[in-house]
mmCIF file of C-alpha atoms in Angstrom:
data_model
loop_
_atom_site.group_PDB
_atom_site.id
_atom_site.type_symbol
_atom_site.label_atom_id
_atom_site.label_comp_id
_atom_site.label_asym_id
_atom_site.label_seq_id
_atom_site.Cartn_x
_atom_site.Cartn_y
_atom_site.Cartn_z
ATOM 1 C CA UNK A 1 102.858 -126.147 146.826
ATOM 2 C CA UNK A 2 99.391 -127.309 147.490
ATOM 3 C CA UNK A 3 98.606 -127.310 151.090
ATOM 4 C CA UNK A 4 98.935 -130.947 152.670
ATOM 5 C CA UNK A 5 95.231 -130.420 154.231
ATOM 6 C CA UNK A 6 93.668 -130.494 150.707
ATOM 7 C CA UNK A 7 95.295 -133.925 149.739
ATOM 8 C CA UNK A 8 92.832 -135.747 151.484
ATOM 9 C CA UNK A 9 89.869 -133.873 150.307
ATOM 10 C CA UNK A 10 91.099 -134.182 146.727
ATOM 11 C CA UNK A 11 91.629 -138.041 147.281
ATOM 12 C CA UNK A 12 88.103 -138.560 148.922
ATOM 13 C CA UNK A 13 86.781 -136.766 145.932
ATOM 14 C CA UNK A 14 88.257 -138.663 143.264
ATOM 15 C CA UNK A 15 87.529 -141.714 144.905
ATOM 16 C CA UNK A 16 83.794 -140.986 145.156
ATOM 17 C CA UNK A 17 83.885 -140.568 141.463
ATOM 18 C CA UNK A 18 84.360 -144.452 141.112
ATOM 19 C CA UNK A 19 80.858 -144.734 142.792
ATOM 20 C CA UNK A 20 78.744 -142.061 140.636
ATOM 21 C CA UNK A 21 77.548 -144.911 138.247
ATOM 22 C CA UNK A 22 73.829 -145.721 138.559
ATOM 23 C CA UNK A 23 73.804 -149.384 139.959
ATOM 24 C CA UNK A 24 73.025 -151.676 137.180
ATOM 25 C CA UNK A 25 74.854 -149.667 134.402
ATOM 26 C CA UNK A 26 77.890 -150.834 132.811
ATOM 27 C CA UNK A 27 81.154 -148.844 133.840
ATOM 28 C CA UNK A 28 81.923 -145.803 131.306
ATOM 29 C CA UNK A 29 84.335 -147.249 129.015
ATOM 30 C CA UNK A 30 88.072 -145.346 128.327
ATOM 31 C CA UNK A 31 87.841 -143.768 125.008
ATOM 32 C CA UNK A 32 91.643 -142.811 124.493
ATOM 33 C CA UNK A 33 91.041 -140.141 122.171
ATOM 34 C CA UNK A 34 92.632 -136.720 121.895
ATOM 35 C CA UNK A 35 91.061 -133.465 121.716
ATOM 36 C CA UNK A 36 92.266 -129.779 121.839
ATOM 37 C CA UNK A 37 91.859 -126.192 120.862
ATOM 38 C CA UNK A 38 93.916 -122.861 120.322
ATOM 39 C CA UNK A 39 93.145 -119.391 121.080
ATOM 40 C CA UNK A 40 94.947 -116.139 119.495
ATOM 41 C CA UNK A 41 94.201 -113.078 121.485
ATOM 42 C CA UNK A 42 95.248 -109.417 121.164
ATOM 43 C CA UNK A 43 95.843 -109.325 124.853
ATOM 44 C CA UNK A 44 96.246 -112.455 126.941
ATOM 45 C CA UNK A 45 94.083 -111.521 130.312
ATOM 46 C CA UNK A 46 93.659 -114.191 132.970
ATOM 47 C CA UNK A 47 91.210 -113.382 135.846
ATOM 48 C CA UNK A 48 91.670 -109.843 135.078
ATOM 49 C CA UNK A 49 95.301 -109.319 134.861
ATOM 50 C CA UNK A 50 97.023 -109.389 131.590
ATOM 51 C CA UNK A 51 99.808 -112.213 131.218
ATOM 52 C CA UNK A 52 101.255 -110.726 128.033
ATOM 53 C CA UNK A 53 101.839 -107.010 129.201
ATOM 54 C CA UNK A 54 99.318 -106.060 126.705
ATOM 55 C CA UNK A 55 100.802 -107.730 123.666
ATOM 56 C CA UNK A 56 99.014 -110.782 121.642
ATOM 57 C CA UNK A 57 98.941 -114.126 123.243
ATOM 58 C CA UNK A 58 98.528 -117.578 121.503
ATOM 59 C CA UNK A 59 97.360 -120.539 123.813
ATOM 60 C CA UNK A 60 97.057 -124.193 122.853
ATOM 61 C CA UNK A 61 95.701 -127.069 124.829
ATOM 62 C CA UNK A 62 95.750 -131.023 124.527
ATOM 63 C CA UNK A 63 93.375 -133.313 126.438
ATOM 64 C CA UNK A 64 93.635 -137.256 126.480
ATOM 65 C CA UNK A 65 90.461 -138.410 127.564
ATOM 66 C CA UNK A 66 90.232 -141.758 129.707
ATOM 67 C CA UNK A 67 86.566 -141.955 129.609
ATOM 68 C CA UNK A 68 83.698 -139.316 130.209
ATOM 69 C CA UNK A 69 84.684 -138.439 133.652
ATOM 70 C CA UNK A 70 88.578 -138.191 133.853
ATOM 71 C CA UNK A 71 91.009 -136.503 131.469
ATOM 72 C CA UNK A 72 94.637 -135.524 131.504
ATOM 73 C CA UNK A 73 95.983 -132.506 129.538
ATOM 74 C CA UNK A 74 99.037 -130.236 128.749
ATOM 75 C CA UNK A 75 98.495 -126.363 128.084
ATOM 76 C CA UNK A 76 100.872 -123.846 126.874
ATOM 77 C CA UNK A 77 100.983 -120.138 126.404
ATOM 78 C CA UNK A 78 103.385 -117.357 125.493
ATOM 79 C CA UNK A 79 103.650 -114.819 128.460
ATOM 80 C CA UNK A 80 105.654 -111.478 129.337
ATOM 81 C CA UNK A 81 106.169 -109.922 132.933
ATOM 82 C CA UNK A 82 107.505 -106.773 133.697
ATOM 83 C CA UNK A 83 109.108 -108.326 137.063
ATOM 84 C CA UNK A 84 110.424 -111.464 135.525
ATOM 85 C CA UNK A 85 111.533 -110.344 131.862
ATOM 86 C CA UNK A 86 113.254 -113.546 131.168
ATOM 87 C CA UNK A 87 109.920 -115.729 131.446
ATOM 88 C CA UNK A 88 108.266 -116.160 128.081
ATOM 89 C CA UNK A 89 106.545 -119.671 128.089
ATOM 90 C CA UNK A 90 103.724 -120.861 130.357
ATOM 91 C CA UNK A 91 103.336 -125.078 130.648
ATOM 92 C CA UNK A 92 100.434 -126.326 132.444
ATOM 93 C CA UNK A 93 99.820 -129.926 133.142
ATOM 94 C CA UNK A 94 95.940 -130.568 134.133
ATOM 95 C CA UNK A 95 93.870 -133.337 135.570
ATOM 96 C CA UNK A 96 90.147 -133.258 135.485
ATOM 97 C CA UNK A 97 87.457 -135.273 137.185
ATOM 98 C CA UNK A 98 83.687 -134.601 136.169
ATOM 99 C CA UNK A 99 80.875 -136.048 137.911
ATOM 100 C CA UNK A 100 77.353 -135.798 136.644
ATOM 101 C CA UNK A 101 74.812 -135.580 139.032
ATOM 102 C CA UNK A 102 72.193 -135.126 136.399
ATOM 103 C CA UNK A 103 71.634 -133.824 132.635
ATOM 104 C CA UNK A 104 71.778 -130.282 134.025
ATOM 105 C CA UNK A 105 74.341 -130.509 137.308
ATOM 106 C CA UNK A 106 77.876 -131.535 137.178
ATOM 107 C CA UNK A 107 80.899 -130.777 139.086
ATOM 108 C CA UNK A 108 84.678 -130.646 137.660
ATOM 109 C CA UNK A 109 87.616 -131.070 140.090
ATOM 110 C CA UNK A 110 90.505 -129.426 138.392
ATOM 111 C CA UNK A 111 94.319 -129.560 139.079
ATOM 112 C CA UNK A 112 96.955 -127.605 137.405
ATOM 113 C CA UNK A 113 100.654 -127.692 137.814
ATOM 114 C CA UNK A 114 101.808 -124.689 136.503
ATOM 115 C CA UNK A 115 105.535 -123.922 135.241
ATOM 116 C CA UNK A 116 107.216 -121.035 133.682
ATOM 117 C CA UNK A 117 110.267 -120.729 131.715
ATOM 118 C CA UNK A 118 112.832 -119.649 131.985
ATOM 119 C CA UNK A 119 112.289 -118.066 135.271
ATOM 120 C CA UNK A 120 110.473 -120.229 137.831
ATOM 121 C CA UNK A 121 109.467 -117.874 140.293
ATOM 122 C CA UNK A 122 105.561 -118.204 139.208
ATOM 123 C CA UNK A 123 105.674 -121.885 139.581
ATOM 124 C CA UNK A 124 102.942 -123.382 141.457
ATOM 125 C CA UNK A 125 99.663 -125.287 141.242
ATOM 126 C CA UNK A 126 95.900 -124.373 141.152
ATOM 127 C CA UNK A 127 92.998 -126.512 142.881
ATOM 128 C CA UNK A 128 89.403 -125.662 141.317
ATOM 129 C CA UNK A 129 85.976 -126.742 141.944
ATOM 130 C CA UNK A 130 83.685 -125.986 138.936
ATOM 131 C CA UNK A 131 79.977 -126.407 139.371
ATOM 132 C CA UNK A 132 77.765 -126.343 136.363
ATOM 133 C CA UNK A 133 74.046 -125.905 137.454
ATOM 134 C CA UNK A 134 71.358 -125.299 134.840
ATOM 135 C CA UNK A 135 73.497 -123.342 132.647
ATOM 136 C CA UNK A 136 75.352 -121.452 135.167
ATOM 137 C CA UNK A 137 79.166 -122.086 136.132
ATOM 138 C CA UNK A 138 80.106 -121.406 139.840
ATOM 139 C CA UNK A 139 83.858 -121.485 140.103
ATOM 140 C CA UNK A 140 86.041 -121.567 143.237
ATOM 141 C CA UNK A 141 89.861 -121.813 142.839
ATOM 142 C CA UNK A 142 92.766 -122.108 145.134
ATOM 143 C CA UNK A 143 96.104 -120.544 143.786
ATOM 144 C CA UNK A 144 99.441 -121.899 145.611
ATOM 145 C CA UNK A 145 101.822 -119.086 144.204
ATOM 146 C CA UNK A 146 99.499 -116.091 143.118
ATOM 147 C CA UNK A 147 101.508 -114.038 140.553
ATOM 148 C CA UNK A 148 104.640 -115.090 141.757
ATOM 149 C CA UNK A 149 104.134 -113.449 145.035
ATOM 150 C CA UNK A 150 104.961 -116.887 147.139
ATOM 151 C CA UNK A 151 101.313 -116.021 148.659
ATOM 152 C CA UNK A 152 97.963 -118.016 148.224
ATOM 153 C CA UNK A 153 95.008 -116.517 146.389
ATOM 154 C CA UNK A 154 91.345 -117.505 146.418
ATOM 155 C CA UNK A 155 89.137 -116.541 143.089
ATOM 156 C CA UNK A 156 85.163 -117.093 143.266
ATOM 157 C CA UNK A 157 83.452 -116.517 140.083
ATOM 158 C CA UNK A 158 79.879 -117.010 138.336
ATOM 159 C CA UNK A 159 79.666 -117.668 134.380
ATOM 160 C CA UNK A 160 77.199 -118.432 131.781
ATOM 161 C CA UNK A 161 77.365 -119.685 128.303
ATOM 162 C CA UNK A 162 74.510 -118.704 126.142
ATOM 163 C CA UNK A 163 74.147 -119.925 122.472
ATOM 164 C CA UNK A 164 73.006 -117.599 119.951
ATOM 165 C CA UNK A 165 73.104 -117.459 116.142
ATOM 166 C CA UNK A 166 73.205 -121.402 115.678
ATOM 167 C CA UNK A 167 76.660 -122.483 116.519
ATOM 168 C CA UNK A 168 77.748 -119.408 118.032
ATOM 169 C CA UNK A 169 78.187 -119.140 121.927
ATOM 170 C CA UNK A 170 77.987 -115.892 124.019
ATOM 171 C CA UNK A 171 80.461 -116.522 127.132
ATOM 172 C CA UNK A 172 80.133 -114.257 130.236
ATOM 173 C CA UNK A 173 81.959 -114.600 133.372
ATOM 174 C CA UNK A 174 82.632 -112.311 136.378
ATOM 175 C CA UNK A 175 84.661 -113.107 139.667
ATOM 176 C CA UNK A 176 86.731 -111.743 142.767
ATOM 177 C CA UNK A 177 90.224 -112.468 143.451
ATOM 178 C CA UNK A 178 91.048 -112.872 147.115
ATOM 179 C CA UNK A 179 94.981 -112.764 147.249
ATOM 180 C CA UNK A 180 96.978 -113.204 150.563
ATOM 181 C CA UNK A 181 99.831 -111.239 149.442
ATOM 182 C CA UNK A 182 100.804 -108.396 151.770
ATOM 183 C CA UNK A 183 99.872 -104.906 150.293
ATOM 184 C CA UNK A 184 97.369 -106.343 147.905
ATOM 185 C CA UNK A 185 93.574 -106.066 147.934
ATOM 186 C CA UNK A 186 90.979 -108.173 146.459
ATOM 187 C CA UNK A 187 89.298 -107.182 143.024
ATOM 188 C CA UNK A 188 86.696 -108.082 140.682
ATOM 189 C CA UNK A 189 86.950 -109.059 137.043
ATOM 190 C CA UNK A 190 84.516 -109.485 134.299
ATOM 191 C CA UNK A 191 84.993 -110.810 130.828
ATOM 192 C CA UNK A 192 82.700 -111.500 128.027
ATOM 193 C CA UNK A 193 83.568 -113.043 124.607
ATOM 194 C CA UNK A 194 81.841 -114.469 121.604
ATOM 195 C CA UNK A 195 82.979 -117.703 119.496
ATOM 196 C CA UNK A 196 81.963 -120.383 117.390
ATOM 197 C CA UNK A 197 83.629 -124.048 116.470
#
């Protein structure tokens, strides 16, 4: 589970968003709108590791927006692991708080509660702080149960999405995973993708 020392930090960051409004402007009104997306991949890879044992993967997510700063969501994907052959589905409940400092700079505070079915050896949670600075993304994630090892892991990454050909987006990201599991060394991963709405 999430380390108790992170709970006061998370609460203070969530509380700070209440004061992020410029004085004299009305508070952001909740939109209560749903949005979502789906991804079909020939191999579902997360931070450099396959989650489908090199088989195709389908992921889908739905978000409920309470305003421009806070949303709650559900995300699901088919998975397959050699060490837990009965696990076939990953369900993630998420909360995302966004604070805009300017049009070019913002921070996302993300919390994910991960559950796997049928086996629950991999259940855990993730706390992430993602910065967006002038088109670049700086990612810092803390995982409570990395790959079902019951050990923590930290991920630090850098990414950039570039608009090309009108509505097309070229997304690039690289990072370094630092697991605390015994006998496992840290490793780099790089990914690149092209997509459109």
